[in-house]
Short mmCIF file of C-alpha atoms in Angstrom, two decimals:
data_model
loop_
_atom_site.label_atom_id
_atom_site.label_comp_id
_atom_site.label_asym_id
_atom_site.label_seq_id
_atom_site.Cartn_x
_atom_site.Cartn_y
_atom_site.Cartn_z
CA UNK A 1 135.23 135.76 130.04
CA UNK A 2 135.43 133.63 127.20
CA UNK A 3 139.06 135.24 126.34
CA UNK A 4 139.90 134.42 129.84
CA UNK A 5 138.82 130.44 129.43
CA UNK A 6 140.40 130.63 125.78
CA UNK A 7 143.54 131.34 127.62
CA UNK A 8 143.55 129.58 130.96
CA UNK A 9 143.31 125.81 128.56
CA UNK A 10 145.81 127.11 126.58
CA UNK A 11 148.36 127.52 129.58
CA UNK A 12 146.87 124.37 131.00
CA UNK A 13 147.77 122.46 128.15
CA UNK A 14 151.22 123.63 128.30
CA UNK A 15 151.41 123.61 132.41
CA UNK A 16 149.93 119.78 132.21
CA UNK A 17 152.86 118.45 129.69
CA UNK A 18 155.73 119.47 132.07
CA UNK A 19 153.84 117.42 134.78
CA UNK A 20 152.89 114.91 132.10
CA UNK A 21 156.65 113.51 130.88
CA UNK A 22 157.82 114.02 134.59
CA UNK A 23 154.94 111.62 136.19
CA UNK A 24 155.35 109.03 132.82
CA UNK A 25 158.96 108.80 134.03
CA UNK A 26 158.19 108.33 137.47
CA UNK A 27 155.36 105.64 136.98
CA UNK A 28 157.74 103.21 134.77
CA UNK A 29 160.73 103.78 137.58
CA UNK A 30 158.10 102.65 140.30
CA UNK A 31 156.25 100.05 138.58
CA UNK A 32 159.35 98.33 138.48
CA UNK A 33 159.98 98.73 142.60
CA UNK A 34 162.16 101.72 142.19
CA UNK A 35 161.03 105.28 143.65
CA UNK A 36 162.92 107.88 142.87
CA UNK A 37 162.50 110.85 144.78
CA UNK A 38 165.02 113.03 142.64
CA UNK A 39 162.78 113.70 139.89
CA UNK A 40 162.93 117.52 140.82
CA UNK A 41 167.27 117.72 139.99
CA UNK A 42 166.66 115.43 137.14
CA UNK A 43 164.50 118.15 135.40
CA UNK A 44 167.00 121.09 136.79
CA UNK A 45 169.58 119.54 134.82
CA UNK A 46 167.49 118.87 131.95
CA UNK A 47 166.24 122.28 131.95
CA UNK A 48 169.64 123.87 131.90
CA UNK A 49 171.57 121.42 129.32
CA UNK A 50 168.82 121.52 127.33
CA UNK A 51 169.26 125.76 127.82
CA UNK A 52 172.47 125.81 126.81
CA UNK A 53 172.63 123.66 124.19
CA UNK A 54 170.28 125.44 122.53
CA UNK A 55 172.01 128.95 123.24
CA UNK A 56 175.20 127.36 121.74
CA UNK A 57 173.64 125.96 118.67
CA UNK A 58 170.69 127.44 117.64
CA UNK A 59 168.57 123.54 117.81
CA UNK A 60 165.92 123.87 119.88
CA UNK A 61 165.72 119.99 118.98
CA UNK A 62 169.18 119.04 120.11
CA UNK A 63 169.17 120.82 123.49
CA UNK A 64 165.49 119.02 124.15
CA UNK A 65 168.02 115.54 123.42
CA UNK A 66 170.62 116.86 125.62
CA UNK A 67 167.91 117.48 128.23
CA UNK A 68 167.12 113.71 128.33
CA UNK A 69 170.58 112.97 128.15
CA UNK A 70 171.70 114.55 131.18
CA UNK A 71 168.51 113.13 133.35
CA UNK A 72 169.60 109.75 132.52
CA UNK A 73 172.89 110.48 133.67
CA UNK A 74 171.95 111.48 137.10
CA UNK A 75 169.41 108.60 137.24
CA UNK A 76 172.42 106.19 136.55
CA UNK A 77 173.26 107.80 139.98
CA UNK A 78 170.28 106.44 141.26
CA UNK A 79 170.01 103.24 139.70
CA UNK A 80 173.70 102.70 141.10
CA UNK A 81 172.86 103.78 144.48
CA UNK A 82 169.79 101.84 144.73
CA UNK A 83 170.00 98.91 142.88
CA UNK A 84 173.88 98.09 142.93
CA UNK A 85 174.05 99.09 146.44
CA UNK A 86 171.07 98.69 147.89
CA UNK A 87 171.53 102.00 149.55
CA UNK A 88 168.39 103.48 150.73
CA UNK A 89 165.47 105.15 148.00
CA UNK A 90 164.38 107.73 149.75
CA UNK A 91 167.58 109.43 150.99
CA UNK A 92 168.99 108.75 147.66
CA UNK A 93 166.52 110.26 145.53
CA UNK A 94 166.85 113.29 148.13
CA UNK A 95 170.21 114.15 148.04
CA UNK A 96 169.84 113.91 143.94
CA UNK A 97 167.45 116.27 144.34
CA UNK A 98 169.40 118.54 146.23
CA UNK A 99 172.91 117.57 144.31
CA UNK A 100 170.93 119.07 140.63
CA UNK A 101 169.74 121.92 142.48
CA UNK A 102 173.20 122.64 143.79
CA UNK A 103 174.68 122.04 140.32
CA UNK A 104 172.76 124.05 138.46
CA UNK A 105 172.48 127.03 140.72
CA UNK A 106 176.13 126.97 140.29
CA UNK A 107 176.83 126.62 136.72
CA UNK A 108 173.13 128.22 135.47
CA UNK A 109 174.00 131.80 136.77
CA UNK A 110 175.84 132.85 133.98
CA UNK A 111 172.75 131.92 131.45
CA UNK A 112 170.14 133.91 133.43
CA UNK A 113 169.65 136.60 131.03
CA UNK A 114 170.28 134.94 127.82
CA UNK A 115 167.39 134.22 125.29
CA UNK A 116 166.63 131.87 123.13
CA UNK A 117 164.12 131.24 120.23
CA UNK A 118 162.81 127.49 121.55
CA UNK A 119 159.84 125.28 120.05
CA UNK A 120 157.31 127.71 118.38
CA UNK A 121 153.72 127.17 118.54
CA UNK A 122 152.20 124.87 115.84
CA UNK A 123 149.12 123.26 114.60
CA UNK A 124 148.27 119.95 114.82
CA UNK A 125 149.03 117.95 111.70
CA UNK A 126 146.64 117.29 109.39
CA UNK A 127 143.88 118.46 111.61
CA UNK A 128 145.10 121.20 113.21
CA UNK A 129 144.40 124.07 110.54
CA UNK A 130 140.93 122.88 110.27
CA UNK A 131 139.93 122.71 113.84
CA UNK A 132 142.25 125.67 115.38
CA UNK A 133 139.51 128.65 114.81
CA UNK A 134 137.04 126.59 117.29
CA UNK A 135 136.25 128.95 120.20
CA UNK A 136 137.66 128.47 123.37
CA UNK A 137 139.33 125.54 122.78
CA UNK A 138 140.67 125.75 119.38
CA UNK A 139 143.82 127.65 120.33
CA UNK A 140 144.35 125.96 123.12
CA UNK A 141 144.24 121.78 121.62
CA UNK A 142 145.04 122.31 118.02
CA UNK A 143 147.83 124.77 118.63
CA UNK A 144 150.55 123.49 121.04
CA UNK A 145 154.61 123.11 120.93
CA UNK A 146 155.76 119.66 119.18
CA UNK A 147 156.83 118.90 122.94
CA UNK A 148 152.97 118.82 124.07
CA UNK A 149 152.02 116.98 121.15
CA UNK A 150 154.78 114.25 121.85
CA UNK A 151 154.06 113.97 125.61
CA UNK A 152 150.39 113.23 124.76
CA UNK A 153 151.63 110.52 122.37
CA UNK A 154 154.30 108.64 124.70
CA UNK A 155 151.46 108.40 127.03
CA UNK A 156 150.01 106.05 124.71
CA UNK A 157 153.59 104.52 124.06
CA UNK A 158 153.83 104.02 127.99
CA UNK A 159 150.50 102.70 128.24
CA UNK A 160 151.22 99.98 124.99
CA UNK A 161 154.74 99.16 126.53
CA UNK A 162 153.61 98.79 129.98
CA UNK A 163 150.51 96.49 129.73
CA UNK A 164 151.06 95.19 126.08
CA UNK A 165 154.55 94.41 125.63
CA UNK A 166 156.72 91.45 127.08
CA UNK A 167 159.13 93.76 128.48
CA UNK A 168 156.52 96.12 130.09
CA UNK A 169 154.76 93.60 131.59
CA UNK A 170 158.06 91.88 133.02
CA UNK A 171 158.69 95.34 134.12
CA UNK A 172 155.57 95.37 136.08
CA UNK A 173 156.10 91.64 137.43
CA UNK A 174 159.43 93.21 138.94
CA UNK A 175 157.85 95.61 140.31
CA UNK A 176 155.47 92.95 141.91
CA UNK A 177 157.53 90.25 143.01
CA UNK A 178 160.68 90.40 142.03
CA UNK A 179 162.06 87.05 143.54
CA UNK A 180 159.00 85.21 141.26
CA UNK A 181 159.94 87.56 138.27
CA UNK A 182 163.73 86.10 138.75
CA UNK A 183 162.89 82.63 139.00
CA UNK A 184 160.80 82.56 136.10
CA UNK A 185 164.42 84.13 133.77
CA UNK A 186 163.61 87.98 133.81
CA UNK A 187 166.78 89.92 134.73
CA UNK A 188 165.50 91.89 137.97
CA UNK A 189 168.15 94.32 137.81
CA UNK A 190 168.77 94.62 134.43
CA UNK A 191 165.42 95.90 134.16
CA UNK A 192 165.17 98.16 136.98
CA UNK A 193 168.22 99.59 135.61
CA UNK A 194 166.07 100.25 132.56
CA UNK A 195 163.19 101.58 134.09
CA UNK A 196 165.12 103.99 136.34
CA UNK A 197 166.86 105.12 133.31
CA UNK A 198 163.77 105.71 131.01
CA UNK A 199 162.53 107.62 134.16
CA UNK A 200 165.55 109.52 134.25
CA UNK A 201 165.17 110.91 130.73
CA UNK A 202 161.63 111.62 130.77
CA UNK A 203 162.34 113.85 133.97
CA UNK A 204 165.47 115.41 131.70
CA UNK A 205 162.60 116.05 128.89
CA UNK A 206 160.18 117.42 131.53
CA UNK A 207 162.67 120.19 132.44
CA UNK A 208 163.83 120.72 128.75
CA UNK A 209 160.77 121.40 127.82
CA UNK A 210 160.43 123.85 130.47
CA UNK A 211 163.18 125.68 129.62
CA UNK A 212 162.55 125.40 125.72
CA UNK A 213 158.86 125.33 125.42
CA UNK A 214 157.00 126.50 128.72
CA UNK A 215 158.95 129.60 129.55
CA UNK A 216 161.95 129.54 126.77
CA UNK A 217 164.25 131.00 129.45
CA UNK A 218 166.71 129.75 132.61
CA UNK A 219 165.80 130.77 135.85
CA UNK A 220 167.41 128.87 138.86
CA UNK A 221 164.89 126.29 140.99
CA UNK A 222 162.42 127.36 137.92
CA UNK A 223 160.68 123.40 138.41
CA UNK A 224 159.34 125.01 141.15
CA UNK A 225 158.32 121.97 143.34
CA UNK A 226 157.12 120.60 139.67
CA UNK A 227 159.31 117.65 140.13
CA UNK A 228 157.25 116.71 143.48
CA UNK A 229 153.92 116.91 141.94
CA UNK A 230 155.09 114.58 139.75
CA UNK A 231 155.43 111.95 142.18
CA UNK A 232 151.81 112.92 143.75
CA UNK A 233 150.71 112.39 140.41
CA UNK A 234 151.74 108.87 139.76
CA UNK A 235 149.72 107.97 143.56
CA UNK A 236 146.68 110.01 142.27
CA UNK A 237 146.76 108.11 139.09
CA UNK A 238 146.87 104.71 140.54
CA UNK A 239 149.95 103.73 138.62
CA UNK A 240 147.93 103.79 135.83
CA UNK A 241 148.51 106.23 132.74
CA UNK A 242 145.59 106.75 131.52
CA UNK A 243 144.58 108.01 134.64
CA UNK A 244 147.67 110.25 134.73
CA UNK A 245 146.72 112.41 131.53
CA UNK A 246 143.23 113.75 133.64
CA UNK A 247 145.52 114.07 136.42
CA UNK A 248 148.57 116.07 134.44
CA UNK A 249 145.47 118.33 133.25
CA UNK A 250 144.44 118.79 137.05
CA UNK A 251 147.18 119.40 138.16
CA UNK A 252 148.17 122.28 135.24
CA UNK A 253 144.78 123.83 135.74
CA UNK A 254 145.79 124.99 139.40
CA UNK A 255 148.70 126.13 137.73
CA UNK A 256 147.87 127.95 134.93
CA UNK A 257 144.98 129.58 137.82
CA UNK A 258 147.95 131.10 139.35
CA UNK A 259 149.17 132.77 135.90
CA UNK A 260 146.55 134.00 134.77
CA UNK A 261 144.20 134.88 137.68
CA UNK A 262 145.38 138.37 137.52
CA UNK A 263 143.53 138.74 134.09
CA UNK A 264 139.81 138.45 136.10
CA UNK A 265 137.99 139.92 139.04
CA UNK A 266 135.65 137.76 140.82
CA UNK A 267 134.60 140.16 143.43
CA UNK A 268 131.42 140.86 143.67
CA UNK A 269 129.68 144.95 143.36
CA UNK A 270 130.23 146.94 146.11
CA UNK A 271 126.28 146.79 146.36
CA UNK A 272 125.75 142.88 146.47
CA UNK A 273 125.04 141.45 149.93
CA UNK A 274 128.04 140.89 151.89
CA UNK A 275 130.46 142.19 149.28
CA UNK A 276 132.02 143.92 152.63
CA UNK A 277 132.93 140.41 153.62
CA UNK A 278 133.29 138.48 150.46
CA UNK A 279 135.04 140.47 148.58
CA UNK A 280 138.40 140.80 151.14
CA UNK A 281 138.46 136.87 151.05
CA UNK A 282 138.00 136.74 147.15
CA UNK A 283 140.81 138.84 146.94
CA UNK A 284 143.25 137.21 149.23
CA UNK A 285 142.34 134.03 148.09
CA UNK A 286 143.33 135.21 144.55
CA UNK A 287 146.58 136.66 145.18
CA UNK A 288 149.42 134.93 143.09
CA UNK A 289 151.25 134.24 146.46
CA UNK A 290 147.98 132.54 147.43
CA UNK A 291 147.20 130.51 144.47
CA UNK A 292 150.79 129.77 143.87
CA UNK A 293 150.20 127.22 147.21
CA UNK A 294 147.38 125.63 145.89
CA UNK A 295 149.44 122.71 143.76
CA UNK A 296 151.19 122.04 146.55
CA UNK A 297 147.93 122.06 148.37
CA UNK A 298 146.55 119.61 146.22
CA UNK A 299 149.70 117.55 146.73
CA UNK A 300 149.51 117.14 150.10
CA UNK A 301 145.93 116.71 149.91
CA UNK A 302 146.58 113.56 147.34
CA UNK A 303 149.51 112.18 149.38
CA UNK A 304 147.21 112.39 152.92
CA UNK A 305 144.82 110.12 150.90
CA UNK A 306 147.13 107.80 149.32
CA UNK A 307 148.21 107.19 152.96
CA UNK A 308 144.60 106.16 154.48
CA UNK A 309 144.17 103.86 151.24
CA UNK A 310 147.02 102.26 151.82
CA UNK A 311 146.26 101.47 155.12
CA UNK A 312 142.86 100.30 153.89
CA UNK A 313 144.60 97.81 151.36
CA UNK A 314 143.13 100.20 148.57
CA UNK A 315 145.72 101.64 147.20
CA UNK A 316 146.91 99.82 143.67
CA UNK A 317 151.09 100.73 145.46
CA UNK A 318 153.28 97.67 143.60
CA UNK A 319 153.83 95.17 145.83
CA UNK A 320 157.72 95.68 145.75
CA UNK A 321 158.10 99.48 145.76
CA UNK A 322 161.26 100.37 147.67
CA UNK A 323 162.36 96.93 148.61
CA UNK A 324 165.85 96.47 147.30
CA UNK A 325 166.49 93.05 145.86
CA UNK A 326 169.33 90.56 146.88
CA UNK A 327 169.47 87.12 144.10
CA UNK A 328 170.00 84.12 146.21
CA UNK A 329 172.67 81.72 145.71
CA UNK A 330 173.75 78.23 146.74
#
């Protein structure tokens, strides 16, 4: 048991992280009054430049900055769309969605069976060698990829930049009230340009790190619905990131249940009381098909809340979210 808990952090940790860059992303692109619903195609293409980049050169490094690269472009898409045009958020965001899917389907069958040597697993400076041999959670916090160890430490950039920088917090006043935030000299689309772009390449980094860390392979569609948690994630953290690290974490643990539930047996004897009855639903309940459902269970679970708080005026939803923004002139 304790081998099995040992384990199951350890592939929360990593599970959480691709969740983690993917919902920063997504919380600086709506705190400034921009959703973007293509978060899933961002990380495809991340995923897969970042794959073949590394394939081609051997840096695990330089396909994780081609990654973010690449999710940047196709959030320029957005930002266009949206922002220039004032097309609508939500179809937009779709059809990006579907449009990196599409793309790399198309140009990622070719790298299927290829291999790669990605981020290896490392201590934590400093600290790490000293506190790794802990049990049960040594491994698991103290031994990570460099790509965990930086998401956990932009979520204290984001946090900083959001709520203790001028440019965060004229980010967030954009977000708010946009017409205010113009009259008072902050560049409305200028920095929704910004935010949708920094969203972009944390969504790029999500799915390198997928591809280079997580599994260190390409499989197509291998976000898996990732890219929509994401977005569940920034409503169940309140648009606040501190919040969103015991979310990420939540979220991974339901994850990293589906992996490794095949390592345990939670049945009960075939002489306990009711193990007739019990045990059938145990077991269906813990088939991978089964569990795989259950962080998309929780998603809908978190979105069917978010929607009676906002109806309830509880919900902490910036005031301008998906409200396009025309400047007046005389």
């Amino acid at each position: 048991m304790v081998t099995f808990i040992a384990g199951l952090l350890d592939a929360t940790v990593q599970a959480a992280t691709v969740l983690l860059l993917a919902g920063m992303g997504e919380l600086i692109s709506e705190r400034a009054g921009v959703l973007n619903l293509g978060v899933e195609g961002m990380m495809l293409v991340g995923a897969l430049g970042g794959f073949i980049t590394t394939v081609v050169t051997g840096s695990h490094w330089l396909g994780f900055g081609v990654g973010i690269l690449l999710g940047m472009v196709l959030a320029l898409v957005h930002a266009f769309l949206c922002i220039t045009l004032k097309s609508n958020q939500v179809i937009s965001g779709v059809m990006l969605t579907l449009l990196g899917t599409g793309l790399t389907t198309f140009f990622g069958s070719g790298w299927v069976e290829e291999s790669i040597d990605g981020f290896p697993q490392m201590t934590l400076p400093l600290v790490g060698q000293y506190l790794v041999d802990l049990p049960v959670i040594g491994e698991a916090l103290f031994r990570s990829t460099a790509t965990d160890y930086l998401a956990l430490g932009l979520l204290v950039v984001v946090w900083y930049f959001l709520h203790h920088s001028n440019l965060g917090l004229e980010m967030i006043a954009v977000g708010e009230d946009p017409e205010m935030a113009d009259t008072m000299g902050v560049s409305v689309f200028r920095l929704r340009y910004l935010a949708v772009l920094i969203g972009g390449g944390f969504a790029g980094a999500a799915g390198a790190h997928l591809s280079l860390a997580f599994s260190q392979l390409w499989v197509p569609g291998m976000t898996a619905g990732r890219g929509w948690i994401a977005v569940a994630l920034v409503i169940f953290a309140q648009w606040r990131p501190r919040r969103m690290l015991v979310g990420a974490y939540l979220f991974g643990l339901l994850d990293a249940l589906r992996i490794r539930s095949q390592s345990i047996s939670l049945t009960l004897g075939p002489d306990a009381p009711l193990a007739g009855v019990i045990n059938p639903i145990v077991e269906f309940l813990m088939t991978p098909q089964i569990m795989g459902t259950y962080p998309y269970l929780a998603t809908i679970i978190v979105l069917a809340y978010a929607v009676i708080r906002t109806k309830s005026d509880q919900l902490a939803v910036p005031s301008a979210l998906l409200q396009s923004y025309s400047r007046e002139t005389d």
